Amino acid sequence: MATIAKILGSRSSLRLLLNNRNRFYSSKSYEFIKSEIVGAKSNVALITLNRPKALNALSNGLMKELSDALEQYENDKNVAAIVITGSEKAFAAGADIKEMQPNTYEKCIMNNFLHDWTKVSHCQKPIIAAVNGYALGGGCELAMMCDIIYAGEKAKFGQPEIALGTIPGAGGSQRLTRIIGKSKAMEMCLTGNMISAQEAEQSGLVSKVFPPEKLVEEAIKLGDKIGTHSNLIVQICKEAVNSAYETTLQQGLNFERRQFHATFSTKDRKEGMTAFVEKRPANFTNE
Protein backbone atom coordinates (compact mmCIF):
# COMPACT_ATOMS: atom_id res chain seq x y z
CA MET A 1 0.00 0.00 0.00
CA ALA A 2 2.84 2.38 0.89
CA THR A 3 4.43 1.72 -2.47
CA ILE A 4 1.19 2.61 -4.25
CA ALA A 5 0.89 5.79 -2.21
CA LYS A 6 4.43 6.76 -3.16
CA ILE A 7 3.71 6.23 -6.83
CA LEU A 8 0.59 8.37 -6.63
CA GLY A 9 2.49 11.07 -4.80
CA SER A 10 0.40 11.33 -1.65
CA ARG A 11 -1.93 9.47 0.67
CA SER A 12 -4.76 11.79 -0.34
CA SER A 13 -4.39 10.64 -3.94
CA LEU A 14 -4.55 7.04 -2.80
CA ARG A 15 -7.66 7.75 -0.75
CA LEU A 16 -9.29 9.38 -3.76
CA LEU A 17 -8.47 6.35 -5.89
CA LEU A 18 -9.89 3.93 -3.34
CA ASN A 19 -13.05 5.97 -2.83
CA ASN A 20 -13.68 5.97 -6.55
CA ARG A 21 -12.57 2.43 -7.34
CA ASN A 22 -16.16 1.40 -8.05
CA ARG A 23 -16.60 4.13 -10.66
CA PHE A 24 -14.36 2.58 -13.30
CA TYR A 25 -17.26 0.38 -14.43
CA SER A 26 -18.90 3.48 -16.00
CA SER A 27 -16.77 2.83 -19.07
CA LYS A 28 -17.77 -0.85 -19.08
CA SER A 29 -18.62 -2.08 -22.54
CA TYR A 30 -22.17 -3.35 -23.03
CA GLU A 31 -23.76 -4.75 -26.16
CA PHE A 32 -27.32 -3.48 -25.76
CA ILE A 33 -27.02 -0.38 -23.55
CA LYS A 34 -24.73 2.60 -23.06
CA SER A 35 -23.88 3.93 -19.60
CA GLU A 36 -22.10 7.05 -18.47
CA ILE A 37 -21.81 9.55 -15.61
CA VAL A 38 -23.27 12.99 -16.39
CA GLY A 39 -24.70 16.05 -14.65
CA ALA A 40 -23.39 19.32 -13.30
CA LYS A 41 -21.69 17.54 -10.39
CA SER A 42 -21.03 14.25 -12.19
CA ASN A 43 -23.42 12.43 -9.89
CA VAL A 44 -26.17 11.40 -12.34
CA ALA A 45 -25.95 8.06 -14.17
CA LEU A 46 -27.35 7.99 -17.70
CA ILE A 47 -28.31 4.62 -19.19
CA THR A 48 -29.31 4.59 -22.86
CA LEU A 49 -31.10 1.57 -24.34
CA ASN A 50 -29.21 0.79 -27.53
CA ARG A 51 -30.91 -1.60 -29.95
CA PRO A 52 -31.88 0.97 -32.62
CA LYS A 53 -32.67 -1.54 -35.38
CA ALA A 54 -35.16 -3.29 -33.08
CA LEU A 55 -36.61 -0.02 -31.71
CA ASN A 56 -34.95 -0.92 -28.39
CA ALA A 57 -37.00 -4.09 -28.00
CA LEU A 58 -36.33 -5.44 -24.51
CA SER A 59 -34.48 -8.69 -25.05
CA ASN A 60 -33.25 -10.89 -22.22
CA GLY A 61 -29.70 -9.71 -22.94
CA LEU A 62 -30.66 -6.04 -22.74
CA MET A 63 -32.53 -6.50 -19.47
CA LYS A 64 -29.61 -8.41 -17.93
CA GLU A 65 -27.25 -5.61 -18.91
CA LEU A 66 -29.65 -3.00 -17.54
CA SER A 67 -29.92 -4.93 -14.28
CA ASP A 68 -26.13 -5.14 -14.06
CA ALA A 69 -25.65 -1.41 -14.68
CA LEU A 70 -28.30 -0.51 -12.12
CA GLU A 71 -26.65 -2.69 -9.51
CA GLN A 72 -23.30 -1.04 -10.15
CA TYR A 73 -24.76 2.47 -9.95
CA GLU A 74 -26.77 1.60 -6.85
CA ASN A 75 -23.52 0.64 -5.10
CA ASP A 76 -21.73 3.80 -6.24
CA LYS A 77 -21.96 6.32 -3.39
CA ASN A 78 -21.22 9.16 -5.81
CA VAL A 79 -24.36 8.50 -7.90
CA ALA A 80 -27.41 10.38 -6.62
CA ALA A 81 -29.92 9.58 -9.38
CA ILE A 82 -30.26 7.49 -12.53
CA VAL A 83 -31.80 8.40 -15.90
CA ILE A 84 -32.96 5.69 -18.33
CA THR A 85 -33.68 6.71 -21.92
CA GLY A 86 -33.78 5.35 -25.47
CA SER A 87 -33.71 7.13 -28.82
CA GLU A 88 -35.95 9.89 -30.16
CA LYS A 89 -37.79 7.24 -32.20
CA ALA A 90 -38.35 4.74 -29.40
CA PHE A 91 -37.80 4.49 -25.67
CA ALA A 92 -38.63 0.80 -26.07
CA ALA A 93 -41.23 -0.56 -28.48
CA GLY A 94 -41.89 -3.55 -26.23
CA ALA A 95 -40.41 -6.89 -25.28
CA ASP A 96 -38.55 -8.83 -27.96
CA ILE A 97 -41.43 -10.80 -29.53
CA LYS A 98 -39.19 -12.91 -31.78
CA GLU A 99 -37.26 -14.03 -28.70
CA MET A 100 -40.45 -14.59 -26.71
CA GLN A 101 -42.52 -16.40 -29.36
CA PRO A 102 -41.13 -19.95 -28.81
CA ASN A 103 -41.68 -19.79 -25.03
CA THR A 104 -43.94 -22.29 -23.32
CA TYR A 105 -45.61 -22.17 -19.92
CA GLU A 106 -43.06 -24.66 -18.60
CA LYS A 107 -40.14 -22.59 -19.87
CA CYS A 108 -41.58 -19.40 -18.36
CA ILE A 109 -41.89 -21.07 -14.95
CA MET A 110 -38.63 -23.02 -14.95
CA ASN A 111 -36.54 -20.10 -16.29
CA ASN A 112 -38.31 -17.52 -14.09
CA PHE A 113 -39.09 -15.43 -17.18
CA LEU A 114 -38.92 -11.63 -16.60
CA HIS A 115 -36.91 -12.10 -13.39
CA ASP A 116 -34.23 -9.66 -14.58
CA TRP A 117 -36.86 -6.94 -14.94
CA THR A 118 -37.35 -6.55 -11.19
CA LYS A 119 -34.10 -4.66 -10.53
CA VAL A 120 -35.56 -1.44 -11.94
CA SER A 121 -38.43 -1.35 -9.45
CA HIS A 122 -36.26 -2.52 -6.53
CA CYS A 123 -33.43 -0.03 -6.97
CA GLN A 124 -33.09 2.18 -3.89
CA LYS A 125 -31.92 5.22 -5.81
CA PRO A 126 -34.39 7.40 -7.73
CA ILE A 127 -34.75 6.49 -11.41
CA ILE A 128 -36.06 8.90 -14.03
CA ALA A 129 -37.43 7.57 -17.32
CA ALA A 130 -36.85 9.96 -20.23
CA VAL A 131 -39.31 8.69 -22.83
CA ASN A 132 -39.17 9.72 -26.47
CA GLY A 133 -41.09 7.93 -29.20
CA TYR A 134 -42.73 4.58 -28.48
CA ALA A 135 -43.06 3.16 -24.97
CA LEU A 136 -45.23 0.15 -25.69
CA GLY A 137 -45.84 -3.09 -23.83
CA GLY A 138 -42.67 -3.85 -21.92
CA GLY A 139 -41.42 -0.37 -22.75
CA CYS A 140 -44.39 1.23 -21.01
CA GLU A 141 -43.95 -1.19 -18.11
CA LEU A 142 -40.26 -0.34 -17.84
CA ALA A 143 -41.08 3.38 -17.71
CA MET A 144 -43.65 2.76 -14.97
CA MET A 145 -41.08 0.85 -12.92
CA CYS A 146 -39.11 4.09 -12.74
CA ASP A 147 -39.93 6.71 -10.12
CA ILE A 148 -40.54 9.69 -12.40
CA ILE A 149 -41.42 9.80 -16.10
CA TYR A 150 -40.52 12.75 -18.33
CA ALA A 151 -41.76 12.50 -21.92
CA GLY A 152 -41.00 14.06 -25.26
CA GLU A 153 -43.89 15.72 -27.07
CA LYS A 154 -44.16 12.88 -29.60
CA ALA A 155 -44.02 10.02 -27.09
CA LYS A 156 -46.64 7.27 -27.28
CA PHE A 157 -47.60 4.94 -24.43
CA GLY A 158 -49.55 1.70 -24.70
CA GLN A 159 -50.09 -1.91 -23.64
CA PRO A 160 -50.78 -3.71 -26.95
CA GLU A 161 -50.26 -7.26 -25.65
CA ILE A 162 -53.95 -8.10 -26.22
CA ALA A 163 -53.34 -8.00 -29.99
CA LEU A 164 -50.67 -10.69 -29.57
CA GLY A 165 -52.95 -13.06 -27.72
CA THR A 166 -51.50 -12.35 -24.29
CA ILE A 167 -51.63 -9.79 -21.48
CA PRO A 168 -49.11 -7.46 -19.82
CA GLY A 169 -46.62 -9.50 -17.81
CA ALA A 170 -44.29 -6.98 -16.17
CA GLY A 171 -46.78 -4.90 -14.22
CA GLY A 172 -48.75 -3.20 -16.98
CA SER A 173 -52.20 -4.15 -15.73
CA GLN A 174 -51.26 -3.40 -12.12
CA ARG A 175 -49.16 -0.22 -12.17
CA LEU A 176 -51.19 1.41 -14.94
CA THR A 177 -54.42 0.89 -12.99
CA ARG A 178 -52.93 2.40 -9.84
CA ILE A 179 -51.56 5.39 -11.74
CA ILE A 180 -54.35 6.37 -14.16
CA GLY A 181 -57.38 4.55 -12.74
CA LYS A 182 -59.36 1.45 -13.66
CA SER A 183 -61.42 2.79 -16.58
CA LYS A 184 -58.54 4.25 -18.60
CA ALA A 185 -56.21 1.34 -17.79
CA MET A 186 -58.90 -1.15 -18.78
CA GLU A 187 -59.46 0.66 -22.07
CA MET A 188 -55.75 0.66 -22.89
CA CYS A 189 -55.21 -2.99 -21.94
CA LEU A 190 -58.34 -4.34 -23.68
CA THR A 191 -57.94 -2.37 -26.91
CA GLY A 192 -54.18 -2.01 -27.20
CA ASN A 193 -54.71 1.65 -28.11
CA MET A 194 -51.88 4.11 -27.52
CA ILE A 195 -52.10 7.44 -25.71
CA SER A 196 -50.07 10.56 -26.46
CA ALA A 197 -47.58 12.24 -24.17
CA GLN A 198 -50.14 14.96 -23.52
CA GLU A 199 -52.81 12.42 -22.52
CA ALA A 200 -50.26 10.64 -20.36
CA GLU A 201 -49.46 13.89 -18.56
CA GLN A 202 -53.14 14.70 -18.03
CA SER A 203 -53.76 11.25 -16.57
CA GLY A 204 -50.80 11.42 -14.19
CA LEU A 205 -48.67 8.82 -15.95
CA VAL A 206 -46.10 11.47 -16.94
CA SER A 207 -44.78 14.33 -14.81
CA LYS A 208 -43.78 16.75 -17.57
CA VAL A 209 -43.59 16.94 -21.38
CA PHE A 210 -40.73 18.55 -23.30
CA PRO A 211 -39.57 18.99 -26.90
CA PRO A 212 -37.83 15.74 -27.92
CA GLU A 213 -34.41 17.34 -28.27
CA LYS A 214 -34.62 18.80 -24.74
CA LEU A 215 -35.93 15.72 -22.96
CA VAL A 216 -32.74 14.01 -21.79
CA GLU A 217 -31.23 17.35 -20.79
CA GLU A 218 -34.25 18.10 -18.60
CA ALA A 219 -34.18 14.63 -17.07
CA ILE A 220 -30.52 15.10 -16.15
CA LYS A 221 -31.37 18.49 -14.63
CA LEU A 222 -33.96 16.76 -12.49
CA GLY A 223 -31.31 14.27 -11.41
CA ASP A 224 -29.01 17.19 -10.61
CA LYS A 225 -31.70 18.75 -8.43
CA ILE A 226 -32.31 15.51 -6.55
CA GLY A 227 -28.55 15.22 -6.10
CA THR A 228 -28.37 18.49 -4.16
CA HIS A 229 -30.16 16.80 -1.26
CA SER A 230 -29.01 14.10 1.11
CA ASN A 231 -28.85 10.82 -0.79
CA LEU A 232 -29.72 9.03 2.43
CA ILE A 233 -32.87 11.05 3.02
CA VAL A 234 -33.84 10.84 -0.67
CA GLN A 235 -33.83 7.04 -0.46
CA ILE A 236 -35.89 7.11 2.73
CA CYS A 237 -38.39 9.47 1.06
CA LYS A 238 -38.61 7.26 -2.04
CA GLU A 239 -39.45 4.28 0.15
CA ALA A 240 -42.16 6.28 1.91
CA VAL A 241 -43.81 7.36 -1.36
CA ASN A 242 -43.68 3.81 -2.73
CA SER A 243 -45.43 2.51 0.37
CA ALA A 244 -48.51 4.52 -0.65
CA TYR A 245 -49.03 2.08 -3.55
CA GLU A 246 -48.51 -1.05 -1.48
CA THR A 247 -50.38 -0.44 1.80
CA THR A 248 -53.61 0.95 3.19
CA LEU A 249 -53.74 4.65 4.00
CA GLN A 250 -53.38 4.06 7.74
CA GLN A 251 -50.47 1.67 7.27
CA GLY A 252 -48.82 4.19 4.97
CA LEU A 253 -49.31 7.02 7.42
CA ASN A 254 -47.79 4.96 10.22
CA PHE A 255 -44.84 3.98 8.00
CA GLU A 256 -44.28 7.60 6.94
CA ARG A 257 -44.33 8.83 10.53
CA ARG A 258 -41.78 6.25 11.65
CA GLN A 259 -39.52 7.08 8.71
CA PHE A 260 -39.88 10.76 9.58
CA HIS A 261 -38.88 9.94 13.15
CA ALA A 262 -35.94 7.91 11.85
CA THR A 263 -34.50 10.92 10.03
CA PHE A 264 -33.85 12.48 13.45
CA SER A 265 -31.13 9.89 14.01
CA THR A 266 -29.17 11.15 10.97
CA LYS A 267 -26.49 13.80 10.75
CA ASP A 268 -28.06 15.15 7.56
CA ARG A 269 -31.37 15.94 9.28
CA LYS A 270 -29.49 17.90 11.94
CA GLU A 271 -27.36 19.64 9.32
CA GLY A 272 -30.37 20.51 7.14
CA MET A 273 -32.34 22.12 9.94
CA THR A 274 -29.27 23.83 11.42
CA ALA A 275 -28.39 25.29 8.01
CA PHE A 276 -31.95 26.56 7.64
CA VAL A 277 -31.86 28.27 11.05
CA GLU A 278 -28.44 29.74 10.32
CA LYS A 279 -29.56 30.83 6.84
CA ARG A 280 -26.78 29.03 4.95
CA PRO A 281 -26.61 26.21 2.40
CA ALA A 282 -26.65 22.73 3.90
CA ASN A 283 -23.58 20.51 3.59
CA PHE A 284 -24.98 16.98 3.48
CA THR A 285 -22.68 14.01 4.05
CA ASN A 286 -25.22 11.19 3.52
CA GLU A 287 -24.96 10.14 7.14
Tab-separated table of C-alpha atoms in Angstrom:
chain	number	residue	atom	x	y	z
A	1	MET	CA	0.000	0.000	0.000
A	2	ALA	CA	2.836	2.383	0.893
A	3	THR	CA	4.430	1.721	-2.467
A	4	ILE	CA	1.188	2.611	-4.253
A	5	ALA	CA	0.895	5.790	-2.211
A	6	LYS	CA	4.429	6.756	-3.159
A	7	ILE	CA	3.708	6.227	-6.831
A	8	LEU	CA	0.588	8.370	-6.627
A	9	GLY	CA	2.488	11.069	-4.804
A	10	SER	CA	0.397	11.328	-1.653
A	11	ARG	CA	-1.935	9.474	0.669
A	12	SER	CA	-4.764	11.785	-0.345
A	13	SER	CA	-4.387	10.640	-3.939
A	14	LEU	CA	-4.547	7.042	-2.800
A	15	ARG	CA	-7.655	7.746	-0.749
A	16	LEU	CA	-9.294	9.381	-3.761
A	17	LEU	CA	-8.470	6.352	-5.894
A	18	LEU	CA	-9.889	3.929	-3.340
A	19	ASN	CA	-13.053	5.974	-2.832
A	20	ASN	CA	-13.677	5.967	-6.549
A	21	ARG	CA	-12.568	2.427	-7.342
A	22	ASN	CA	-16.156	1.400	-8.052
A	23	ARG	CA	-16.597	4.128	-10.655
A	24	PHE	CA	-14.362	2.575	-13.296
A	25	TYR	CA	-17.265	0.379	-14.432
A	26	SER	CA	-18.898	3.480	-16.004
A	27	SER	CA	-16.765	2.825	-19.072
A	28	LYS	CA	-17.769	-0.847	-19.084
A	29	SER	CA	-18.625	-2.080	-22.542
A	30	TYR	CA	-22.175	-3.347	-23.026
A	31	GLU	CA	-23.764	-4.751	-26.161
A	32	PHE	CA	-27.322	-3.475	-25.756
A	33	ILE	CA	-27.024	-0.376	-23.552
A	34	LYS	CA	-24.734	2.600	-23.055
A	35	SER	CA	-23.883	3.926	-19.601
A	36	GLU	CA	-22.099	7.053	-18.466
A	37	ILE	CA	-21.813	9.549	-15.614
A	38	VAL	CA	-23.273	12.989	-16.393
A	39	GLY	CA	-24.703	16.047	-14.654
A	40	ALA	CA	-23.388	19.318	-13.299
A	41	LYS	CA	-21.691	17.536	-10.393
A	42	SER	CA	-21.028	14.251	-12.194
A	43	ASN	CA	-23.421	12.427	-9.886
A	44	VAL	CA	-26.167	11.395	-12.342
A	45	ALA	CA	-25.952	8.065	-14.167
A	46	LEU	CA	-27.349	7.992	-17.705
A	47	ILE	CA	-28.314	4.619	-19.187
A	48	THR	CA	-29.310	4.587	-22.862
A	49	LEU	CA	-31.096	1.567	-24.342
A	50	ASN	CA	-29.206	0.790	-27.532
A	51	ARG	CA	-30.910	-1.600	-29.955
A	52	PRO	CA	-31.876	0.970	-32.618
A	53	LYS	CA	-32.670	-1.541	-35.384
A	54	ALA	CA	-35.159	-3.285	-33.076
A	55	LEU	CA	-36.606	-0.016	-31.710
A	56	ASN	CA	-34.948	-0.920	-28.389
A	57	ALA	CA	-36.996	-4.092	-27.998
A	58	LEU	CA	-36.334	-5.435	-24.513
A	59	SER	CA	-34.481	-8.691	-25.049
A	60	ASN	CA	-33.246	-10.893	-22.219
A	61	GLY	CA	-29.704	-9.715	-22.936
A	62	LEU	CA	-30.661	-6.040	-22.740
A	63	MET	CA	-32.525	-6.496	-19.469
A	64	LYS	CA	-29.611	-8.410	-17.929
A	65	GLU	CA	-27.247	-5.608	-18.910
A	66	LEU	CA	-29.645	-3.003	-17.543
A	67	SER	CA	-29.922	-4.927	-14.282
A	68	ASP	CA	-26.126	-5.138	-14.056
A	69	ALA	CA	-25.647	-1.410	-14.681
A	70	LEU	CA	-28.296	-0.509	-12.117
A	71	GLU	CA	-26.652	-2.694	-9.505
A	72	GLN	CA	-23.302	-1.039	-10.148
A	73	TYR	CA	-24.757	2.468	-9.954
A	74	GLU	CA	-26.766	1.599	-6.853
A	75	ASN	CA	-23.520	0.644	-5.099
A	76	ASP	CA	-21.726	3.801	-6.239
A	77	LYS	CA	-21.956	6.320	-3.393
A	78	ASN	CA	-21.225	9.157	-5.813
A	79	VAL	CA	-24.356	8.499	-7.903
A	80	ALA	CA	-27.413	10.377	-6.622
A	81	ALA	CA	-29.922	9.584	-9.379
A	82	ILE	CA	-30.260	7.491	-12.527
A	83	VAL	CA	-31.801	8.397	-15.902
A	84	ILE	CA	-32.958	5.689	-18.334
A	85	THR	CA	-33.680	6.713	-21.920
A	86	GLY	CA	-33.779	5.351	-25.471
A	87	SER	CA	-33.713	7.127	-28.824
A	88	GLU	CA	-35.954	9.895	-30.155
A	89	LYS	CA	-37.793	7.237	-32.196
A	90	ALA	CA	-38.352	4.743	-29.396
A	91	PHE	CA	-37.801	4.487	-25.674
A	92	ALA	CA	-38.631	0.796	-26.067
A	93	ALA	CA	-41.226	-0.556	-28.478
A	94	GLY	CA	-41.892	-3.547	-26.228
A	95	ALA	CA	-40.414	-6.887	-25.279
A	96	ASP	CA	-38.551	-8.826	-27.963
A	97	ILE	CA	-41.428	-10.799	-29.532
A	98	LYS	CA	-39.188	-12.912	-31.775
A	99	GLU	CA	-37.265	-14.030	-28.700
A	100	MET	CA	-40.448	-14.594	-26.708
A	101	GLN	CA	-42.518	-16.402	-29.357
A	102	PRO	CA	-41.126	-19.945	-28.814
A	103	ASN	CA	-41.682	-19.789	-25.033
A	104	THR	CA	-43.944	-22.289	-23.319
A	105	TYR	CA	-45.614	-22.168	-19.917
A	106	GLU	CA	-43.057	-24.662	-18.597
A	107	LYS	CA	-40.142	-22.586	-19.873
A	108	CYS	CA	-41.576	-19.402	-18.362
A	109	ILE	CA	-41.886	-21.070	-14.950
A	110	MET	CA	-38.626	-23.024	-14.949
A	111	ASN	CA	-36.540	-20.100	-16.288
A	112	ASN	CA	-38.305	-17.522	-14.093
A	113	PHE	CA	-39.095	-15.426	-17.183
A	114	LEU	CA	-38.922	-11.634	-16.597
A	115	HIS	CA	-36.909	-12.102	-13.391
A	116	ASP	CA	-34.235	-9.660	-14.584
A	117	TRP	CA	-36.863	-6.944	-14.944
A	118	THR	CA	-37.351	-6.554	-11.188
A	119	LYS	CA	-34.101	-4.664	-10.528
A	120	VAL	CA	-35.557	-1.440	-11.937
A	121	SER	CA	-38.428	-1.351	-9.453
A	122	HIS	CA	-36.259	-2.518	-6.534
A	123	CYS	CA	-33.428	-0.026	-6.968
A	124	GLN	CA	-33.089	2.178	-3.888
A	125	LYS	CA	-31.919	5.219	-5.811
A	126	PRO	CA	-34.390	7.400	-7.732
A	127	ILE	CA	-34.745	6.488	-11.408
A	128	ILE	CA	-36.058	8.904	-14.031
A	129	ALA	CA	-37.431	7.573	-17.317
A	130	ALA	CA	-36.851	9.962	-20.232
A	131	VAL	CA	-39.315	8.695	-22.833
A	132	ASN	CA	-39.167	9.724	-26.467
A	133	GLY	CA	-41.093	7.927	-29.198
A	134	TYR	CA	-42.731	4.584	-28.482
A	135	ALA	CA	-43.057	3.159	-24.968
A	136	LEU	CA	-45.232	0.148	-25.690
A	137	GLY	CA	-45.844	-3.089	-23.825
A	138	GLY	CA	-42.667	-3.849	-21.916
A	139	GLY	CA	-41.420	-0.366	-22.750
A	140	CYS	CA	-44.391	1.231	-21.014
A	141	GLU	CA	-43.953	-1.186	-18.113
A	142	LEU	CA	-40.258	-0.336	-17.839
A	143	ALA	CA	-41.083	3.382	-17.715
A	144	MET	CA	-43.650	2.761	-14.973
A	145	MET	CA	-41.083	0.847	-12.917
A	146	CYS	CA	-39.113	4.090	-12.736
A	147	ASP	CA	-39.932	6.708	-10.118
A	148	ILE	CA	-40.543	9.687	-12.399
A	149	ILE	CA	-41.424	9.803	-16.102
A	150	TYR	CA	-40.521	12.750	-18.325
A	151	ALA	CA	-41.761	12.499	-21.920
A	152	GLY	CA	-40.997	14.055	-25.259
A	153	GLU	CA	-43.891	15.724	-27.069
A	154	LYS	CA	-44.164	12.877	-29.597
A	155	ALA	CA	-44.015	10.024	-27.095
A	156	LYS	CA	-46.642	7.270	-27.284
A	157	PHE	CA	-47.603	4.939	-24.427
A	158	GLY	CA	-49.553	1.705	-24.699
A	159	GLN	CA	-50.093	-1.907	-23.638
A	160	PRO	CA	-50.776	-3.707	-26.949
A	161	GLU	CA	-50.264	-7.260	-25.647
A	162	ILE	CA	-53.946	-8.096	-26.219
A	163	ALA	CA	-53.342	-8.000	-29.993
A	164	LEU	CA	-50.670	-10.694	-29.573
A	165	GLY	CA	-52.949	-13.057	-27.718
A	166	THR	CA	-51.499	-12.349	-24.288
A	167	ILE	CA	-51.633	-9.787	-21.476
A	168	PRO	CA	-49.109	-7.462	-19.819
A	169	GLY	CA	-46.621	-9.497	-17.809
A	170	ALA	CA	-44.289	-6.982	-16.170
A	171	GLY	CA	-46.780	-4.901	-14.216
A	172	GLY	CA	-48.747	-3.199	-16.977
A	173	SER	CA	-52.197	-4.148	-15.734
A	174	GLN	CA	-51.257	-3.396	-12.118
A	175	ARG	CA	-49.160	-0.221	-12.168
A	176	LEU	CA	-51.187	1.411	-14.944
A	177	THR	CA	-54.417	0.889	-12.989
A	178	ARG	CA	-52.925	2.400	-9.838
A	179	ILE	CA	-51.565	5.394	-11.735
A	180	ILE	CA	-54.354	6.373	-14.156
A	181	GLY	CA	-57.383	4.549	-12.739
A	182	LYS	CA	-59.362	1.454	-13.661
A	183	SER	CA	-61.418	2.786	-16.580
A	184	LYS	CA	-58.539	4.253	-18.598
A	185	ALA	CA	-56.212	1.340	-17.790
A	186	MET	CA	-58.905	-1.154	-18.784
A	187	GLU	CA	-59.460	0.664	-22.073
A	188	MET	CA	-55.746	0.660	-22.891
A	189	CYS	CA	-55.207	-2.991	-21.936
A	190	LEU	CA	-58.339	-4.341	-23.679
A	191	THR	CA	-57.944	-2.374	-26.914
A	192	GLY	CA	-54.179	-2.015	-27.198
A	193	ASN	CA	-54.710	1.647	-28.109
A	194	MET	CA	-51.883	4.108	-27.521
A	195	ILE	CA	-52.104	7.438	-25.708
A	196	SER	CA	-50.073	10.556	-26.461
A	197	ALA	CA	-47.584	12.245	-24.167
A	198	GLN	CA	-50.140	14.962	-23.524
A	199	GLU	CA	-52.811	12.421	-22.523
A	200	ALA	CA	-50.265	10.641	-20.360
A	201	GLU	CA	-49.456	13.895	-18.564
A	202	GLN	CA	-53.138	14.701	-18.029
A	203	SER	CA	-53.762	11.249	-16.569
A	204	GLY	CA	-50.805	11.421	-14.190
A	205	LEU	CA	-48.666	8.823	-15.949
A	206	VAL	CA	-46.101	11.466	-16.943
A	207	SER	CA	-44.783	14.331	-14.806
A	208	LYS	CA	-43.780	16.752	-17.573
A	209	VAL	CA	-43.592	16.940	-21.380
A	210	PHE	CA	-40.728	18.554	-23.305
A	211	PRO	CA	-39.567	18.993	-26.901
A	212	PRO	CA	-37.828	15.740	-27.918
A	213	GLU	CA	-34.408	17.339	-28.270
A	214	LYS	CA	-34.620	18.805	-24.736
A	215	LEU	CA	-35.925	15.718	-22.958
A	216	VAL	CA	-32.741	14.009	-21.785
A	217	GLU	CA	-31.225	17.346	-20.785
A	218	GLU	CA	-34.253	18.101	-18.604
A	219	ALA	CA	-34.177	14.626	-17.068
A	220	ILE	CA	-30.522	15.098	-16.155
A	221	LYS	CA	-31.367	18.493	-14.631
A	222	LEU	CA	-33.963	16.762	-12.492
A	223	GLY	CA	-31.314	14.267	-11.406
A	224	ASP	CA	-29.007	17.188	-10.612
A	225	LYS	CA	-31.696	18.755	-8.431
A	226	ILE	CA	-32.309	15.512	-6.549
A	227	GLY	CA	-28.547	15.218	-6.099
A	228	THR	CA	-28.368	18.489	-4.164
A	229	HIS	CA	-30.160	16.802	-1.265
A	230	SER	CA	-29.006	14.104	1.113
A	231	ASN	CA	-28.851	10.818	-0.793
A	232	LEU	CA	-29.716	9.032	2.433
A	233	ILE	CA	-32.873	11.047	3.020
A	234	VAL	CA	-33.838	10.836	-0.666
A	235	GLN	CA	-33.825	7.043	-0.459
A	236	ILE	CA	-35.894	7.111	2.730
A	237	CYS	CA	-38.392	9.469	1.062
A	238	LYS	CA	-38.609	7.260	-2.043
A	239	GLU	CA	-39.450	4.282	0.150
A	240	ALA	CA	-42.164	6.276	1.911
A	241	VAL	CA	-43.807	7.358	-1.362
A	242	ASN	CA	-43.681	3.810	-2.734
A	243	SER	CA	-45.432	2.509	0.373
A	244	ALA	CA	-48.508	4.525	-0.646
A	245	TYR	CA	-49.034	2.077	-3.552
A	246	GLU	CA	-48.508	-1.047	-1.478
A	247	THR	CA	-50.376	-0.442	1.801
A	248	THR	CA	-53.608	0.950	3.188
A	249	LEU	CA	-53.736	4.653	4.000
A	250	GLN	CA	-53.384	4.065	7.738
A	251	GLN	CA	-50.468	1.672	7.265
A	252	GLY	CA	-48.822	4.187	4.966
A	253	LEU	CA	-49.308	7.025	7.421
A	254	ASN	CA	-47.785	4.963	10.218
A	255	PHE	CA	-44.840	3.976	7.999
A	256	GLU	CA	-44.281	7.595	6.939
A	257	ARG	CA	-44.327	8.827	10.531
A	258	ARG	CA	-41.783	6.249	11.652
A	259	GLN	CA	-39.525	7.076	8.706
A	260	PHE	CA	-39.881	10.761	9.579
A	261	HIS	CA	-38.879	9.941	13.154
A	262	ALA	CA	-35.940	7.908	11.848
A	263	THR	CA	-34.497	10.923	10.026
A	264	PHE	CA	-33.851	12.479	13.450
A	265	SER	CA	-31.134	9.889	14.005
A	266	THR	CA	-29.172	11.152	10.965
A	267	LYS	CA	-26.489	13.805	10.748
A	268	ASP	CA	-28.062	15.146	7.556
A	269	ARG	CA	-31.366	15.943	9.280
A	270	LYS	CA	-29.489	17.899	11.938
A	271	GLU	CA	-27.359	19.644	9.317
A	272	GLY	CA	-30.370	20.509	7.141
A	273	MET	CA	-32.336	22.115	9.940
A	274	THR	CA	-29.270	23.826	11.419
A	275	ALA	CA	-28.392	25.287	8.012
A	276	PHE	CA	-31.955	26.564	7.639
A	277	VAL	CA	-31.859	28.267	11.051
A	278	GLU	CA	-28.435	29.735	10.323
A	279	LYS	CA	-29.556	30.833	6.843
A	280	ARG	CA	-26.783	29.033	4.946
A	281	PRO	CA	-26.608	26.207	2.399
A	282	ALA	CA	-26.647	22.727	3.902
A	283	ASN	CA	-23.585	20.508	3.590
A	284	PHE	CA	-24.981	16.977	3.478
A	285	THR	CA	-22.679	14.010	4.046
A	286	ASN	CA	-25.219	11.191	3.517
A	287	GLU	CA	-24.961	10.143	7.139
